GROMACS .gro file of C-alpha atoms in nm:
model
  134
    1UNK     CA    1   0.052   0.746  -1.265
    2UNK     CA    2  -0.008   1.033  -1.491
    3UNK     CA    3  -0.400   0.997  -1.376
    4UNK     CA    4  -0.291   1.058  -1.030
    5UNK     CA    5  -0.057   1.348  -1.114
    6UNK     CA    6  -0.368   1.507  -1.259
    7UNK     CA    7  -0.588   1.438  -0.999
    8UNK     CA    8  -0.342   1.550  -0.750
    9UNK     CA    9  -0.323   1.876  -0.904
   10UNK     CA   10  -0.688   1.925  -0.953
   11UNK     CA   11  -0.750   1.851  -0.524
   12UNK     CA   12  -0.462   2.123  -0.485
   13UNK     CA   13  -0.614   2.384  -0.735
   14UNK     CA   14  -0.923   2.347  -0.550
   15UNK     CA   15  -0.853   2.308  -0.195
   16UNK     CA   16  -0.927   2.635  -0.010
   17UNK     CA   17  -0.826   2.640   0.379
   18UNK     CA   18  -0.896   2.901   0.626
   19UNK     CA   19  -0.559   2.885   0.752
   20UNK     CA   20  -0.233   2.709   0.607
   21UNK     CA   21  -0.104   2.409   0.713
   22UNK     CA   22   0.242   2.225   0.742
   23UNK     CA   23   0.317   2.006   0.454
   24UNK     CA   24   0.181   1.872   0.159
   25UNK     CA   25  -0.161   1.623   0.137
   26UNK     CA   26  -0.004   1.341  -0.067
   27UNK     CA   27   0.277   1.268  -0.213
   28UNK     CA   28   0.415   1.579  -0.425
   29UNK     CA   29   0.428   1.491  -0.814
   30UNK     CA   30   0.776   1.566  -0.881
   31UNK     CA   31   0.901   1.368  -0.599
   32UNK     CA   32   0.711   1.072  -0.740
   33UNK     CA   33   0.885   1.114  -1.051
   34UNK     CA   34   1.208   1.176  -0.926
   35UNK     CA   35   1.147   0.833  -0.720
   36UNK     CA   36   1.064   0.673  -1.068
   37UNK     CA   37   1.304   0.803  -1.268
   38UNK     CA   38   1.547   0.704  -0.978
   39UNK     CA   39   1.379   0.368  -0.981
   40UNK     CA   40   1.516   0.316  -1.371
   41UNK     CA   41   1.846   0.467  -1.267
   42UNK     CA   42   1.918   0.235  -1.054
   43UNK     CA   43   1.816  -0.075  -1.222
   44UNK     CA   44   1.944  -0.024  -1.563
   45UNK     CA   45   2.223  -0.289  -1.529
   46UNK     CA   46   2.023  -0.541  -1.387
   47UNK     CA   47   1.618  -0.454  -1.469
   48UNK     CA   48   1.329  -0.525  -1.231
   49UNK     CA   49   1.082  -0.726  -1.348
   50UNK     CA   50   0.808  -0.505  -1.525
   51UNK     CA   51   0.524  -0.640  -1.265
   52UNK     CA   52   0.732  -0.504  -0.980
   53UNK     CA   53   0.767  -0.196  -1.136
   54UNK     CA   54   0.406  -0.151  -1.195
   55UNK     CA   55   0.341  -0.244  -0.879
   56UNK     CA   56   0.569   0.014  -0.759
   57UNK     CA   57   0.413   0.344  -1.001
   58UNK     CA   58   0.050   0.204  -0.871
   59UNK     CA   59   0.165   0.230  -0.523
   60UNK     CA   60   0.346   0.593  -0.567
   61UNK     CA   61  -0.013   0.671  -0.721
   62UNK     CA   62  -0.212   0.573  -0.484
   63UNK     CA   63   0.039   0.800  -0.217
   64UNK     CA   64  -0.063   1.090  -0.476
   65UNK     CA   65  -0.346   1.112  -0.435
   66UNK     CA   66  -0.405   0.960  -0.033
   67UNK     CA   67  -0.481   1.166   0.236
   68UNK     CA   68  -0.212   1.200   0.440
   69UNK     CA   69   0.009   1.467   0.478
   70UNK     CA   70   0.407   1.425   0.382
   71UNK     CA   71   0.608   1.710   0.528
   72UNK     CA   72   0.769   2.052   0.367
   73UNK     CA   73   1.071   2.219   0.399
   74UNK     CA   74   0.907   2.555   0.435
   75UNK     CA   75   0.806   2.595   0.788
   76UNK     CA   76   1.053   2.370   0.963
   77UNK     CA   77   1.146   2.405   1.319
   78UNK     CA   78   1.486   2.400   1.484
   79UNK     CA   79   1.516   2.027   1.527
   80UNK     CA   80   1.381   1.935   1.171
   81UNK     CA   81   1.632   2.126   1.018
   82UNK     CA   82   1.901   1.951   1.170
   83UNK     CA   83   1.687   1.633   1.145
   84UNK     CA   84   1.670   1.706   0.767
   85UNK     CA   85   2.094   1.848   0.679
   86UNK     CA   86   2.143   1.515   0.888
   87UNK     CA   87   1.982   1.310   0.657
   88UNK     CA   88   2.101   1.511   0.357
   89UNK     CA   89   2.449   1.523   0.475
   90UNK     CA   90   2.390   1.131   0.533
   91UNK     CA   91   2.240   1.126   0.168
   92UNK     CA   92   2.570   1.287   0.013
   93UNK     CA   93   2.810   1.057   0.163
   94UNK     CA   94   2.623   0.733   0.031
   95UNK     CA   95   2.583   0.942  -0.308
   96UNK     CA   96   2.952   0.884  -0.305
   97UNK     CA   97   2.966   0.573  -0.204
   98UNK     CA   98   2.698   0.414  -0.401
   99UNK     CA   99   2.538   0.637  -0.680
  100UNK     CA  100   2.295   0.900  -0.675
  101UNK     CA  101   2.025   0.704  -0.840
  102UNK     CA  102   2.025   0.445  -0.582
  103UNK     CA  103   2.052   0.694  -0.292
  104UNK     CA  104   1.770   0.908  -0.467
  105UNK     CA  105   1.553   0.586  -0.517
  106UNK     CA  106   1.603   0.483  -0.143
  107UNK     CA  107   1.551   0.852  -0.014
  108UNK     CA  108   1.272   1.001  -0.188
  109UNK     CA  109   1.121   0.658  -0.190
  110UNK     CA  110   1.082   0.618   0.195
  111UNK     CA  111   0.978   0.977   0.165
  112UNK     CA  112   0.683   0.933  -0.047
  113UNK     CA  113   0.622   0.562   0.131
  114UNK     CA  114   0.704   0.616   0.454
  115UNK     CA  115   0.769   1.007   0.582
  116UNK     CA  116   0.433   1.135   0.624
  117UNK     CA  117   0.298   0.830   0.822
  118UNK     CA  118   0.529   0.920   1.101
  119UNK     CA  119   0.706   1.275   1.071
  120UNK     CA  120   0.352   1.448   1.042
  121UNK     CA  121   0.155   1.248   1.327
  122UNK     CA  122   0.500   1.285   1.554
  123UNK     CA  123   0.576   1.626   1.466
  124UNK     CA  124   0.412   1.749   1.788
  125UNK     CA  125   0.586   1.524   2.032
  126UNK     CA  126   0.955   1.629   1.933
  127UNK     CA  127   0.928   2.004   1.765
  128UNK     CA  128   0.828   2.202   2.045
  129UNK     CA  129   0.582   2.461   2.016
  130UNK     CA  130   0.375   2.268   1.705
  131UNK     CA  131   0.067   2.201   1.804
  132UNK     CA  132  -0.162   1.835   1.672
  133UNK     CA  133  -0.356   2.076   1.484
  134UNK     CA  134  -0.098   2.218   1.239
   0.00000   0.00000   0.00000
């Protein structure tokens, strides 16, 4: 995990692009923390087994350091932004219902597993004006 981090870090120190783009290339570090740290949170009364949990670190480093592109709340559009105080709003209300670790484990978890395989790729087809390219 901490590997990743640094390798992460390193590609983004060292990427130079000719013109900015929308979102982050794998998973940002602190969200993969937070999703860890959530991940403890929310099993401290009744622990995960520690295979599952390794399983789970390796596969938040591997999402470091992949390719794809998770979104960013800079540079949203008109329908994100709803999109994304929907899901926050959504977020608060099981926060009191259920926890905040939980709710933080489940959130930033399908961010950093899940997000950027659709939100980037579909951004184009539901945002108007945003073009495949961006």
């Amino acid at each position: 995990f901490f590997l990743a981090a640094c390798f992460r870090l390193a590609r983004y120190n060292v990427q130079t692009q000719d013109e900015p783009r929308f979102g982050f290339v794998g998973v940002p570090t602190p969200t993969a923390a937070l999703v860890i740290v959530s991940l403890y949170l929310s099993t401290r009364q009744a622990p995960l087994p520690p295979h599952w949990v390794a399983a789970f670190s390796t596969l938040l480093a591997v999402a470091m350091i992949w390719p794809l592109r998770y979104p960013a709340l800079k540079g949203l559009r008109g329908r994100e932004v709803v999109v994304v105080f929907g899901i926050l709003f959504s977020s608060l209300l099981a926060c009191l219902r259920w926890g905040s670790a939980p709710v933080l484990f489940v959130l930033f978890g399908s961010f950093a597993l899940v997000w950027g395989y659709w939100w980037i790729p579909l951004r184009p087809y539901w945002v108007a004006g945003v073009r495949p390219e961006d």
